[in-house]
Amino acid sequence: MTKQAVQLFIKYKILELTGEMPRTHTIRHLFGILKELVESKASIIGD
């Protein structure tokens, strides 16, 4: 149950940033997607 809650939360954050829902359920992959998005956004803001 906790694993599913974490997946849904990360998917929600990705949806907020991209407007698209990822189709993976692997937490490691979801964290990787979120990390790339946050780093990309940070580099845009930092420039």
Coordinates of N, CA and C in Angstrom, one line a residue, residues 7-17:
Q7 N 4.3 5.8 -5.5 CA 4.2 5.9 -7.0 C 3.2 6.9 -7.4
L8 N 2.0 7.0 -6.8 CA 1.0 8.0 -7.2 C 1.5 9.4 -6.9
F9 N 2.2 9.6 -5.8 CA 2.7 10.9 -5.5 C 3.7 11.4 -6.5
I10 N 4.6 10.5 -6.8 CA 5.6 10.9 -7.8 C 5.0 11.1 -9.2
K11 N 4.1 10.3 -9.6 CA 3.4 10.5 -10.8 C 2.6 11.8 -10.8
Y12 N 2.0 12.2 -9.7 CA 1.3 13.5 -9.6 C 2.3 14.6 -9.8
K13 N 3.5 14.6 -9.2 CA 4.5 15.6 -9.4 C 4.9 15.7 -10.8
I14 N 5.1 14.6 -11.5 CA 5.6 14.5 -12.9 C 4.4 15.1 -13.7
L15 N 3.2 14.8 -13.4 CA 2.1 15.3 -14.2 C 2.0 16.8 -14.0
E16 N 2.3 17.3 -12.8 CA 2.3 18.8 -12.6 C 3.3 19.5 -13.5
L17 N 4.5 18.9 -13.6 CA 5.6 19.5 -14.3 C 5.5 19.3 -15.9

